[in-house]
Coordinates of N, CA and C in Angstrom, one line a residue:
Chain A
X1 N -12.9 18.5 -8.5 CA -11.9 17.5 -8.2 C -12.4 16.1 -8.5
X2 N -11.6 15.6 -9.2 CA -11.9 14.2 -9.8 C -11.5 13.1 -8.3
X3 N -12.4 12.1 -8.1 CA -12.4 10.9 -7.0 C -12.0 9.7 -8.0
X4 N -10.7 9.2 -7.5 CA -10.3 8.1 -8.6 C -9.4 7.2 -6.9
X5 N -10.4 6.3 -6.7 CA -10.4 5.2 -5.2 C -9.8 4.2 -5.3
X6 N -8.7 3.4 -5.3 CA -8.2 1.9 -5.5 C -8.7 1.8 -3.8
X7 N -9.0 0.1 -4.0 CA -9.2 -0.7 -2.6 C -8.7 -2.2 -3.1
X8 N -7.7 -2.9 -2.0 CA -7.5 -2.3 -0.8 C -6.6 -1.3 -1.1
X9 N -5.9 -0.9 -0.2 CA -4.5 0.0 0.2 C -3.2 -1.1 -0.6
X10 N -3.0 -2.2 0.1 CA -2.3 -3.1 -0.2 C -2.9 -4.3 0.5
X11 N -2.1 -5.2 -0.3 CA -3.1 -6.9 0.2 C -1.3 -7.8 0.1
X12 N -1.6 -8.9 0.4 CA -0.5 -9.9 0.8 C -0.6 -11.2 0.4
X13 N -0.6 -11.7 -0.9 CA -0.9 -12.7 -1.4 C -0.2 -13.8 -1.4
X14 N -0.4 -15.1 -1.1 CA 0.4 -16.6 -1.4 C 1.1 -16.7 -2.5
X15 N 2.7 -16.7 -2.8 CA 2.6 -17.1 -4.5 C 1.5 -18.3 -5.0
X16 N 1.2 -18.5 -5.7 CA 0.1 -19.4 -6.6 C -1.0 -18.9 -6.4
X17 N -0.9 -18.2 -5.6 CA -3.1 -17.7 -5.6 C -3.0 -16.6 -6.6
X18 N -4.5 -16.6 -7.0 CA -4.8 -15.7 -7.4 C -5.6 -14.2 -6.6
X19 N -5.9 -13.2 -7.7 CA -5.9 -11.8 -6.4 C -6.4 -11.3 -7.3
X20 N -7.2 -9.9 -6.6 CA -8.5 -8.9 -7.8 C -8.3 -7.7 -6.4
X21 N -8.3 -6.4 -7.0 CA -8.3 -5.2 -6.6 C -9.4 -4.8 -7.4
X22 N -9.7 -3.2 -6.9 CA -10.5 -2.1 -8.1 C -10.0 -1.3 -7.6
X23 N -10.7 -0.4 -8.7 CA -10.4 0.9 -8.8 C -11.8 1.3 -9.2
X24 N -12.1 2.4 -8.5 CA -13.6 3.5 -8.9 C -13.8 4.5 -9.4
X25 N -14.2 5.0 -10.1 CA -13.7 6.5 -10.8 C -14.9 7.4 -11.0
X26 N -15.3 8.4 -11.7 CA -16.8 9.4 -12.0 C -17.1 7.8 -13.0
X27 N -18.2 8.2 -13.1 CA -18.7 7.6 -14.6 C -19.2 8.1 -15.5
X28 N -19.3 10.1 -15.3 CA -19.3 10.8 -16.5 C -18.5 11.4 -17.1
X29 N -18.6 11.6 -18.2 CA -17.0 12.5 -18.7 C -15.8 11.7 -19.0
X30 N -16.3 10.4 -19.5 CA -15.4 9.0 -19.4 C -14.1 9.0 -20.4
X31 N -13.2 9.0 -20.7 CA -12.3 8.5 -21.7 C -11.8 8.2 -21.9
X32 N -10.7 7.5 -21.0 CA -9.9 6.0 -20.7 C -9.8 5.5 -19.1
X33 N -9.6 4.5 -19.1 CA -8.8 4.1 -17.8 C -7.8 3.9 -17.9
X34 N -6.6 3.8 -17.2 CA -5.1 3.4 -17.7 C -5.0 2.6 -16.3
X35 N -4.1 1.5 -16.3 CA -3.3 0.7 -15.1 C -2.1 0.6 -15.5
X36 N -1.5 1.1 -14.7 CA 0.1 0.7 -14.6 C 0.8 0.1 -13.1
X37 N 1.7 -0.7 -13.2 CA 2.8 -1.2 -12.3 C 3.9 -0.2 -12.3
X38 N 3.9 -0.7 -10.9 CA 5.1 0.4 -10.2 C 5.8 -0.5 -9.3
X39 N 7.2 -0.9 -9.8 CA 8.1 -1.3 -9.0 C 8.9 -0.3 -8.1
X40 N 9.2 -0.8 -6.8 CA 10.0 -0.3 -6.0 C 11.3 0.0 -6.9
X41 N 11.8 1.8 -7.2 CA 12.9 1.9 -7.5 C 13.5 2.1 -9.0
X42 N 11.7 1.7 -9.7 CA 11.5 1.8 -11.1 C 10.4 2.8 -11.9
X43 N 10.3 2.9 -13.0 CA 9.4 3.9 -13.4 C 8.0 3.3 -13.3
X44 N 7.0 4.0 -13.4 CA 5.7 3.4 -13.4 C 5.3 3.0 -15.2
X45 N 5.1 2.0 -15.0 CA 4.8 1.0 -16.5 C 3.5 0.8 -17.0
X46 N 3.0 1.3 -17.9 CA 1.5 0.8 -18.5 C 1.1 -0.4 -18.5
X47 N 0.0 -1.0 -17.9 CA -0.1 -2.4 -18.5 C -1.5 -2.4 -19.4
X48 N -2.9 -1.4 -19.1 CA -3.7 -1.2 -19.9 C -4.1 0.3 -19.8
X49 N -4.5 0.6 -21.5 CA -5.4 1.6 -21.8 C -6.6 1.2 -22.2
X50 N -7.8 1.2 -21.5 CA -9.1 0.5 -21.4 C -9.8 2.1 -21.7
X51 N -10.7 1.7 -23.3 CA -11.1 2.9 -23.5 C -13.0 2.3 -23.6
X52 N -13.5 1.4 -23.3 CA -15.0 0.6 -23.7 C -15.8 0.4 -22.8
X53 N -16.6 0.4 -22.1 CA -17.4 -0.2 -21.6 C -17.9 -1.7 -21.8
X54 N -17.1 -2.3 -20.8 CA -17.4 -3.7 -21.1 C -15.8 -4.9 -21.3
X55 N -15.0 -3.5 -21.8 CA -14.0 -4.2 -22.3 C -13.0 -4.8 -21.3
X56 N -12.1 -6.2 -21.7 CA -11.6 -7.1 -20.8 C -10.4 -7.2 -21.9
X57 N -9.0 -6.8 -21.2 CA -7.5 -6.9 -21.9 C -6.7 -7.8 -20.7
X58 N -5.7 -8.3 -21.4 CA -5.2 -9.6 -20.6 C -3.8 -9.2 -21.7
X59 N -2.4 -9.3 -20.2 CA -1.1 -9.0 -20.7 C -0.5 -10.4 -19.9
X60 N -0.6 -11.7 -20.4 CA 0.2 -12.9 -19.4 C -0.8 -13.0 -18.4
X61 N -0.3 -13.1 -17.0 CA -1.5 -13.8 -16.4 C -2.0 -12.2 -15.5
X62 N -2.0 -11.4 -15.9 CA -2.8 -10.2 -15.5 C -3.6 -9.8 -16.4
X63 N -4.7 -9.4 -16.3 CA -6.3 -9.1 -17.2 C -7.3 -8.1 -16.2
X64 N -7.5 -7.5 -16.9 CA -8.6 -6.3 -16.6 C -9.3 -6.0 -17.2
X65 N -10.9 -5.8 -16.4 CA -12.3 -5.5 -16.7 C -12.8 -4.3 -16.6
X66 N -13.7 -3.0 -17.1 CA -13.8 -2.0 -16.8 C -15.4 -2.2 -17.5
X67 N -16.1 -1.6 -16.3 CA -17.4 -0.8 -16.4 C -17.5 0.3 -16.2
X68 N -18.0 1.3 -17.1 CA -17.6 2.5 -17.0 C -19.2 3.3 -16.7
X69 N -20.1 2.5 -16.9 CA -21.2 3.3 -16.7 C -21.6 3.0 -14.8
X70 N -21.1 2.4 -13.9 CA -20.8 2.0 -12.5 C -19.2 2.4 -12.1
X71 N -19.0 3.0 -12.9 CA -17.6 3.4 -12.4 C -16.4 2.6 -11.8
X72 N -16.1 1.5 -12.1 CA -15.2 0.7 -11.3 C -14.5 -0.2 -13.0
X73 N -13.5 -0.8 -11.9 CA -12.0 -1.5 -12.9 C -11.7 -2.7 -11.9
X74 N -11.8 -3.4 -12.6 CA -11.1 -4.7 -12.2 C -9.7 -5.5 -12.5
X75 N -8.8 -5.2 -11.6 CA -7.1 -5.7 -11.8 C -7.2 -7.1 -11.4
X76 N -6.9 -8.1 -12.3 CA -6.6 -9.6 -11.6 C -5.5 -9.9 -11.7
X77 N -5.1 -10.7 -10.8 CA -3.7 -11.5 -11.1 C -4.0 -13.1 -10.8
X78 N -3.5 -14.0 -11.9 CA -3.8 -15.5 -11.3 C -2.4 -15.8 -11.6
X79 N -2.4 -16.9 -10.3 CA -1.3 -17.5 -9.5 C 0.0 -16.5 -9.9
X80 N -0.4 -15.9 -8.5 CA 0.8 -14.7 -8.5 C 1.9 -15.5 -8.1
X81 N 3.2 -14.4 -8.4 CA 4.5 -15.0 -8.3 C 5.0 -13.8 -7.5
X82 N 6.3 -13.7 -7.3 CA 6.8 -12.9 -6.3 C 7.2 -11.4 -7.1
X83 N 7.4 -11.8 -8.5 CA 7.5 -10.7 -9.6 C 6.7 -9.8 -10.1
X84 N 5.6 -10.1 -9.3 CA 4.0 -9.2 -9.4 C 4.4 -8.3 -8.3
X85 N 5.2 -8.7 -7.4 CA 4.9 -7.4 -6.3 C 5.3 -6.1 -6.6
X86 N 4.5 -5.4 -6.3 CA 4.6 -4.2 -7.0 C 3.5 -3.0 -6.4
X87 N 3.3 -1.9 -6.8 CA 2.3 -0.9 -6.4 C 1.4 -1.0 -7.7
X88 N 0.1 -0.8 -8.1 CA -0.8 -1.1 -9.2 C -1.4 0.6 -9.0
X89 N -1.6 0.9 -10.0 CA -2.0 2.2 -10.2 C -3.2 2.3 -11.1
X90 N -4.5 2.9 -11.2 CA -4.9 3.0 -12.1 C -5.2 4.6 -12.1
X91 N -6.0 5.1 -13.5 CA -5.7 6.2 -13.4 C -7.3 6.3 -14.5
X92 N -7.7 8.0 -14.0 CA -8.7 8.4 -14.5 C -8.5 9.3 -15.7
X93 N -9.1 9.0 -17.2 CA -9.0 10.2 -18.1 C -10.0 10.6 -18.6
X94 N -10.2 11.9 -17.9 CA -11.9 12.5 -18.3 C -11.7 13.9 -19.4
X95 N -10.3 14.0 -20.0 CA -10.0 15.3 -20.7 C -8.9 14.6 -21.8
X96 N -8.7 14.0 -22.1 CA -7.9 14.0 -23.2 C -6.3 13.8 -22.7
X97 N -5.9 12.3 -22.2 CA -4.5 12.0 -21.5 C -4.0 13.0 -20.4
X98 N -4.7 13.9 -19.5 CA -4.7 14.3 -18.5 C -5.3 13.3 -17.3
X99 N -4.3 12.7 -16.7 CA -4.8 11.5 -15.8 C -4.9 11.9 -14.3
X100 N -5.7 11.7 -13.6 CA -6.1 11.9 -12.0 C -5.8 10.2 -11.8
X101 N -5.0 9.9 -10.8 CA -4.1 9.1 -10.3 C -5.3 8.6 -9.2
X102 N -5.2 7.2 -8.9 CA -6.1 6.6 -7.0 C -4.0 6.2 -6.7
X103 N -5.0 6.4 -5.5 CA -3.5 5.9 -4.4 C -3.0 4.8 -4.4
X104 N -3.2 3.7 -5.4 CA -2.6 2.6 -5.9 C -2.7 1.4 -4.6
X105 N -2.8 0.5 -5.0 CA -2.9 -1.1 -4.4 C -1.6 -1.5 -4.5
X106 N -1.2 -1.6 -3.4 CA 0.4 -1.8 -2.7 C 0.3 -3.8 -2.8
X107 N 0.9 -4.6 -3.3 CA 0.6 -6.1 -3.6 C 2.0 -6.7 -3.2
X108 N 1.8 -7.5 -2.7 CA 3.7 -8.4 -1.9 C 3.1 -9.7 -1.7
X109 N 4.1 -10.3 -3.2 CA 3.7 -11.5 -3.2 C 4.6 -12.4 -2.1
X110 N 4.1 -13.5 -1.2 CA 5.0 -13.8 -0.3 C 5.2 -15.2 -0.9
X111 N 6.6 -15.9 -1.2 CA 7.0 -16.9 -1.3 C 6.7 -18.1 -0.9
Chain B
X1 N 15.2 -1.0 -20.2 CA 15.5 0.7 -20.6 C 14.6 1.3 -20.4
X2 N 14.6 2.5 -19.5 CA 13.0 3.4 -19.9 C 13.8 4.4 -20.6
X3 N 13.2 5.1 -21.6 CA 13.3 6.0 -22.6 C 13.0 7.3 -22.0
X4 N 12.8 7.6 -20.5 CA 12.7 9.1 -19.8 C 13.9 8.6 -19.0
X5 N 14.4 9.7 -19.1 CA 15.4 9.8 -18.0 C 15.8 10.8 -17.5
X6 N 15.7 11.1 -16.2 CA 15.3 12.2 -15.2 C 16.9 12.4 -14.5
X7 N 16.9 13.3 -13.7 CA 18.5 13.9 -13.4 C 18.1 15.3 -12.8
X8 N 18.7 15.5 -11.2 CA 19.2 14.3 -10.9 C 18.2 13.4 -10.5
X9 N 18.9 12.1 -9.6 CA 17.8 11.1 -9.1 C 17.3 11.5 -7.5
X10 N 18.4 12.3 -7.1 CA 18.2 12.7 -6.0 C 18.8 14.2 -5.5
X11 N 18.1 14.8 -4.4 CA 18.4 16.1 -4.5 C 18.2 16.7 -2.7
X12 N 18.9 17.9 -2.6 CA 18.9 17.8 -1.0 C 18.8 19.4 -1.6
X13 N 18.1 20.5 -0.7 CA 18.1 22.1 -1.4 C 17.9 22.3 0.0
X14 N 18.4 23.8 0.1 CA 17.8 24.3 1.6 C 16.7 25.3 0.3
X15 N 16.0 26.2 1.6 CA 14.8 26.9 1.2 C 15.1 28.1 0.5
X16 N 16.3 28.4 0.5 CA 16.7 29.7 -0.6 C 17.6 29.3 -1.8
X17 N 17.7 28.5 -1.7 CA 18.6 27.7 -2.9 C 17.7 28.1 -4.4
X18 N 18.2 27.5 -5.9 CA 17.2 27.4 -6.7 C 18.2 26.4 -7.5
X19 N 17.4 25.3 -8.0 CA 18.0 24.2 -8.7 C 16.5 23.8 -9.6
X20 N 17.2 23.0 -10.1 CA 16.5 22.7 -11.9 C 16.5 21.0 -11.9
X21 N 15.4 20.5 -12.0 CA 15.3 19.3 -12.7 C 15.0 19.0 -14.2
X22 N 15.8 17.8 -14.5 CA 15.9 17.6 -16.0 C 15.2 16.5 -16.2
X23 N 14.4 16.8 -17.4 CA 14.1 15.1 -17.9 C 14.1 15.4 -19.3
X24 N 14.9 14.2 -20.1 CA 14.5 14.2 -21.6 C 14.1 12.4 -22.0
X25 N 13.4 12.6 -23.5 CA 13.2 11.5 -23.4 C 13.4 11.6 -25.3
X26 N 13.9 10.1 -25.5 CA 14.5 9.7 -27.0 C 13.3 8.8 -28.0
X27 N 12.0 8.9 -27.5 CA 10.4 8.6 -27.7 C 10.1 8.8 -29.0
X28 N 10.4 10.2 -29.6 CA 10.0 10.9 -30.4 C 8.4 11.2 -30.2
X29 N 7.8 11.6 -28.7 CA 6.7 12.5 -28.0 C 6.6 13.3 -28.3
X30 N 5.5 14.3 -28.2 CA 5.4 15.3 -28.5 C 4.6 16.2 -27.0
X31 N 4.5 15.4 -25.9 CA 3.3 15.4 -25.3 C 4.6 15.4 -24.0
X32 N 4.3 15.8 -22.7 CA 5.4 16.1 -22.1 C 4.9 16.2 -20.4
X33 N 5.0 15.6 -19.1 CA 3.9 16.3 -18.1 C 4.7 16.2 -16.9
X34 N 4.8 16.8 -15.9 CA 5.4 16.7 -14.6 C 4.2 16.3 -14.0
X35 N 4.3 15.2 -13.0 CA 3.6 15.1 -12.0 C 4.4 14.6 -10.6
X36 N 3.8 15.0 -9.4 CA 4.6 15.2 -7.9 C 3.6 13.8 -7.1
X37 N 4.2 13.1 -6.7 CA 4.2 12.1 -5.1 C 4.2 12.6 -4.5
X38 N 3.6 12.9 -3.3 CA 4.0 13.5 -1.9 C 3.7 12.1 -0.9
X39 N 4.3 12.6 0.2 CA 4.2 11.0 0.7 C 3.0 10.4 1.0
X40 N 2.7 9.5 0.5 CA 0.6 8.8 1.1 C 0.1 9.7 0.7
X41 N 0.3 9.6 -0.6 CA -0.8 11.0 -1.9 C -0.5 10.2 -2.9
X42 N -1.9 10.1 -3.9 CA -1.6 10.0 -5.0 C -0.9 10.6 -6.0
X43 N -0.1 10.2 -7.1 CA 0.5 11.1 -8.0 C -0.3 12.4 -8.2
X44 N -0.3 13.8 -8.4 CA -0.6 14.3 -8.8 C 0.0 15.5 -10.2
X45 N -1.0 15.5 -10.9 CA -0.3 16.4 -12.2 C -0.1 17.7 -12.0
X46 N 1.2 18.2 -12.7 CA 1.6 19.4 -12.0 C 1.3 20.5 -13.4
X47 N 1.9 20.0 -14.5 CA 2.5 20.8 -15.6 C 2.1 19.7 -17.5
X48 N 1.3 20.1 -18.1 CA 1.3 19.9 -19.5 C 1.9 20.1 -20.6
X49 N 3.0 19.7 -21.5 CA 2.9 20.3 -22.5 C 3.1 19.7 -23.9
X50 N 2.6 20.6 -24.6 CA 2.1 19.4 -26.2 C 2.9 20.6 -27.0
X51 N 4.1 20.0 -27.9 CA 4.9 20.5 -28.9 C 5.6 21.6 -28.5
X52 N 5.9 21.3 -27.2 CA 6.6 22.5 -26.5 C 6.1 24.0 -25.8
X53 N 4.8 23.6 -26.2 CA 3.9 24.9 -25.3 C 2.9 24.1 -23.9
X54 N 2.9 25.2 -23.3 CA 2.6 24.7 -21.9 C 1.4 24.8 -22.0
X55 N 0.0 23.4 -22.0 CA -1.3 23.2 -21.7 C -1.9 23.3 -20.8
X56 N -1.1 23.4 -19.7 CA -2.1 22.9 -18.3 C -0.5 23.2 -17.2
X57 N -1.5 23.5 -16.2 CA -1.1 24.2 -14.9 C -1.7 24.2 -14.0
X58 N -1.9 23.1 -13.5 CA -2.7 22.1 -12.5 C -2.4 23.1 -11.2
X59 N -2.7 24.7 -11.2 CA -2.2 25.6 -9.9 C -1.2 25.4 -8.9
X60 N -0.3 25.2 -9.5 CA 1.3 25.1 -9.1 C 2.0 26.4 -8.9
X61 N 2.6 26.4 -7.6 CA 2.6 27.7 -6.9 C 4.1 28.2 -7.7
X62 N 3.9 29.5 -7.6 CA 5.0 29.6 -9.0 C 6.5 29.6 -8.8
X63 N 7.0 29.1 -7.3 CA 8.4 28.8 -6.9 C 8.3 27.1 -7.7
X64 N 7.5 26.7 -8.9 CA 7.8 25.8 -9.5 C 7.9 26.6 -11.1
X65 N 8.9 26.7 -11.8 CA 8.7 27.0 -12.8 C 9.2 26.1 -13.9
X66 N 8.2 25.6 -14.5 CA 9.2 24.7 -16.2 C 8.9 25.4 -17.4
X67 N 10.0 24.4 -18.0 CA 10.4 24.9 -19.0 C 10.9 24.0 -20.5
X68 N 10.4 24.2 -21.4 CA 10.4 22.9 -23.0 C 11.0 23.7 -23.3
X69 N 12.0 23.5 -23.6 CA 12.6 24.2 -24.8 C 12.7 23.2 -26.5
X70 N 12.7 22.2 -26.2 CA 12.0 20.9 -27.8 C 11.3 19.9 -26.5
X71 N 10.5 19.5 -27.8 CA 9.9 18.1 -27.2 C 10.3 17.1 -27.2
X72 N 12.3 16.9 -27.2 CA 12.7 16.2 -26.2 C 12.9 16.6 -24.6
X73 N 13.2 17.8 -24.0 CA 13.5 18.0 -22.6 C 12.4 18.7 -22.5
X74 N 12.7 18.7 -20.7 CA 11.2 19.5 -19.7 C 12.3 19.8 -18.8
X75 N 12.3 20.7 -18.5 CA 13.0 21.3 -16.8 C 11.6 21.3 -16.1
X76 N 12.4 21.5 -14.8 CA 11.9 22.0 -13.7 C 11.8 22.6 -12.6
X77 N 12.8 24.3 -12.6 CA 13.0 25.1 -11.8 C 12.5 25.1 -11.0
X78 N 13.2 25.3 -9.9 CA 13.0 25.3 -8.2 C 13.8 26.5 -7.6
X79 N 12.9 27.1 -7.3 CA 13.8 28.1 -5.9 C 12.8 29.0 -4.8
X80 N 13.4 28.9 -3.8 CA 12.9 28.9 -2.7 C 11.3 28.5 -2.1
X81 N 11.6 27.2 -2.0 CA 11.2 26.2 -1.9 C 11.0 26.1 -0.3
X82 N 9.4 25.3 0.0 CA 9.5 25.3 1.2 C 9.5 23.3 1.7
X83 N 9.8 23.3 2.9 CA 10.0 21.6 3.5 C 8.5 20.5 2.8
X84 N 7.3 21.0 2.7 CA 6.3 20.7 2.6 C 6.7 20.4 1.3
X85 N 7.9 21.1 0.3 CA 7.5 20.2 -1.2 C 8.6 19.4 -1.2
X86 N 9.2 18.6 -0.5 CA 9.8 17.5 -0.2 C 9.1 16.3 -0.6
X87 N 9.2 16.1 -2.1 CA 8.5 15.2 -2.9 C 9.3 14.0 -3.5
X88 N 8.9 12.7 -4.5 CA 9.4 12.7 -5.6 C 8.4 13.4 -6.7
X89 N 9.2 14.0 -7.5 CA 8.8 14.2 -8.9 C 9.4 13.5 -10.2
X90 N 8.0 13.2 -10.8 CA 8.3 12.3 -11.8 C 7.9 12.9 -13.6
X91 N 8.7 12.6 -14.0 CA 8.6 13.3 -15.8 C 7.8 11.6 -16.4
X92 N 6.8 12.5 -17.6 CA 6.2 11.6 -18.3 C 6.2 12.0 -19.9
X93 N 5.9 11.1 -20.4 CA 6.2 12.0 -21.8 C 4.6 10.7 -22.5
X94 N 4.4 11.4 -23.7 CA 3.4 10.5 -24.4 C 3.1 10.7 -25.9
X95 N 2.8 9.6 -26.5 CA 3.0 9.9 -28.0 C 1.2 10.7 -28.3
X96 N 0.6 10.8 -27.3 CA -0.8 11.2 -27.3 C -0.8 12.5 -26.7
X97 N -1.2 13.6 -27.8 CA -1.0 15.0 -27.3 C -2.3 14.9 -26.4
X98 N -1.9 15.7 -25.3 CA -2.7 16.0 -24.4 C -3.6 16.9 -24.8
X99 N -4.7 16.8 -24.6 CA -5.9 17.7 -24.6 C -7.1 17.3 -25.9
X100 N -6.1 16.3 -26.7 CA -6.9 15.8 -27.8 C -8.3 15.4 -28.0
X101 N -9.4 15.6 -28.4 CA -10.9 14.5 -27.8 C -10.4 13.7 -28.5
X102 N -11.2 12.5 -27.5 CA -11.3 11.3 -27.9 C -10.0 10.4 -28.1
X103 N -8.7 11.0 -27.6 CA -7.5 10.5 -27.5 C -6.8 10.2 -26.2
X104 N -6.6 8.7 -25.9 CA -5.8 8.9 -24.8 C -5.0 7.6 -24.9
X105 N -3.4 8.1 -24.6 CA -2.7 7.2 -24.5 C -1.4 6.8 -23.7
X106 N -0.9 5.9 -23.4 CA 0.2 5.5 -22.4 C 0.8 6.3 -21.5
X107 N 1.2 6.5 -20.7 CA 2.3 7.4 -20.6 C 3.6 6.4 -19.9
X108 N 4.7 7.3 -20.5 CA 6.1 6.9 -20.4 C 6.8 7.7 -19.3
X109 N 7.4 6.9 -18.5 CA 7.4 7.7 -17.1 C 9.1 7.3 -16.9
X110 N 9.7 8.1 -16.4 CA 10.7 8.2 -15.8 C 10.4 8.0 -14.6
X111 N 12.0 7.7 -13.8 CA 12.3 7.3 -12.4 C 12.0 7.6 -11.5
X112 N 12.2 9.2 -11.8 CA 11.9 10.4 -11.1 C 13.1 10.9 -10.2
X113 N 12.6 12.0 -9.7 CA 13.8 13.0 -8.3 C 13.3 13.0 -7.0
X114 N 14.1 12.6 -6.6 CA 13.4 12.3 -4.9 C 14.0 13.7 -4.2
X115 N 13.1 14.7 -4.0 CA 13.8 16.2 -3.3 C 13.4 16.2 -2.0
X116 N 14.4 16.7 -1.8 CA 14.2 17.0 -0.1 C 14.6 18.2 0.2
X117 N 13.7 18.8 0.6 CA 13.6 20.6 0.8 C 14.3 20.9 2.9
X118 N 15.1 20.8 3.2 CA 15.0 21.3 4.5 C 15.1 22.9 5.1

């Protein structure tokens, strides 16, 4: 059984601040990371496939970091807006696009 | 637009019933996966399939049965069903066959079926 951890649970951000979650995963058997957004009511949306050690992707003002030999992912958001709220998922691929899911970081941005 | 689209969106079954969930998607995928929410659970994967044959079967108790018939649709047979799988279930599709080394890519996710088993 694959251990794939987001922390926190959910967090409650100021619009204009900025904000950073992770996600932890194995560190052997490595093959991608993936993050996706999940809106209340909507499908879950890719925002990165992080396949490097080391590698840093940036979609607008959200960007993510992944160390794969310490196991952990870095989700940031700077100066959040209320349209970031959402559930953040990241996900483990140790086989070839078979993903083991963490329980996602619940985020509500407050006006 | 999302390009999966699942049906129905919602679903109410007693425990002897048997009903079917649909998803197809207009992607041109080849790559196809059921995975289930349960409440305060991570998603978990249920069912794989790459070009219409089934790769994976994440031990899915067999009152779940699917079904590809092309690698546009995925069913999802249901019958007699207990309260405990009162889920949503969600369809994914992906242009990255599953099981590939060294491949991994997006997945495209439908809305999903919010079932309620009583």
């Amino acid at each position: 059984i694959l251990n794939v951890e987001q922390s926190p649970q959910s967090l409650h951000v100021q619009e204009g601040d900025s904000t950073n979650f992770t996600c932890s995963f194995p560190s052997s058997n490595f093959y991608a990371l993936h993050w996706y957004r999940w809106e209340t009511a909507k499908s879950p949306e890719a925002l990165f496939v992080m396949t490097l050690n080391g590698d840093e992707k940036k979609k607008g003002r959200i960007s993510a970091t992944l160390n794969t030999k310490e196991g952990y992912s870095y989700l940031y958001i700077k100066g959040s807006q209320p349209e970031d709220s959402a559930t953040y998922l990241c996900a483990f691929d140790a086989a070839g696009n078979k993903l083991t899911f963490g329980g996602g970081t619940r985020v509500l941005v407050k006006p | 637009e999302t390009g999966v689209t699942q049906t129905p969106r919602h679903l109410v079954m007693g425990m002897t019933n048997k009903k079917s969930l649909k998803c197809e998607q207009h992607l041109g995928h080849n790559a196809m996966y059921w995975y289930k929410q349960s409440a305060k659970k991570p998603l978990e994967l249920m069912f794989v399939y790459n070009f219409k044959e089934q790769t994976e079967n994440n031990s899915v108790p067999s009152r779940f049965s699917p079904e590809c018939p092309n690698s546009s649709h995925l069913f999802l047979h249901l019958h007699t069903l207990q309260p405990e799988d009162s889920a949503l279930y969600l369809c994914a599709s992906s242009p990255v066959q599953a099981g590939l080394a060294g491949e991994s890519g997006e997945l495209f996710f439908g809305e999903g079926s919010r079932l309620t088993v009583l």
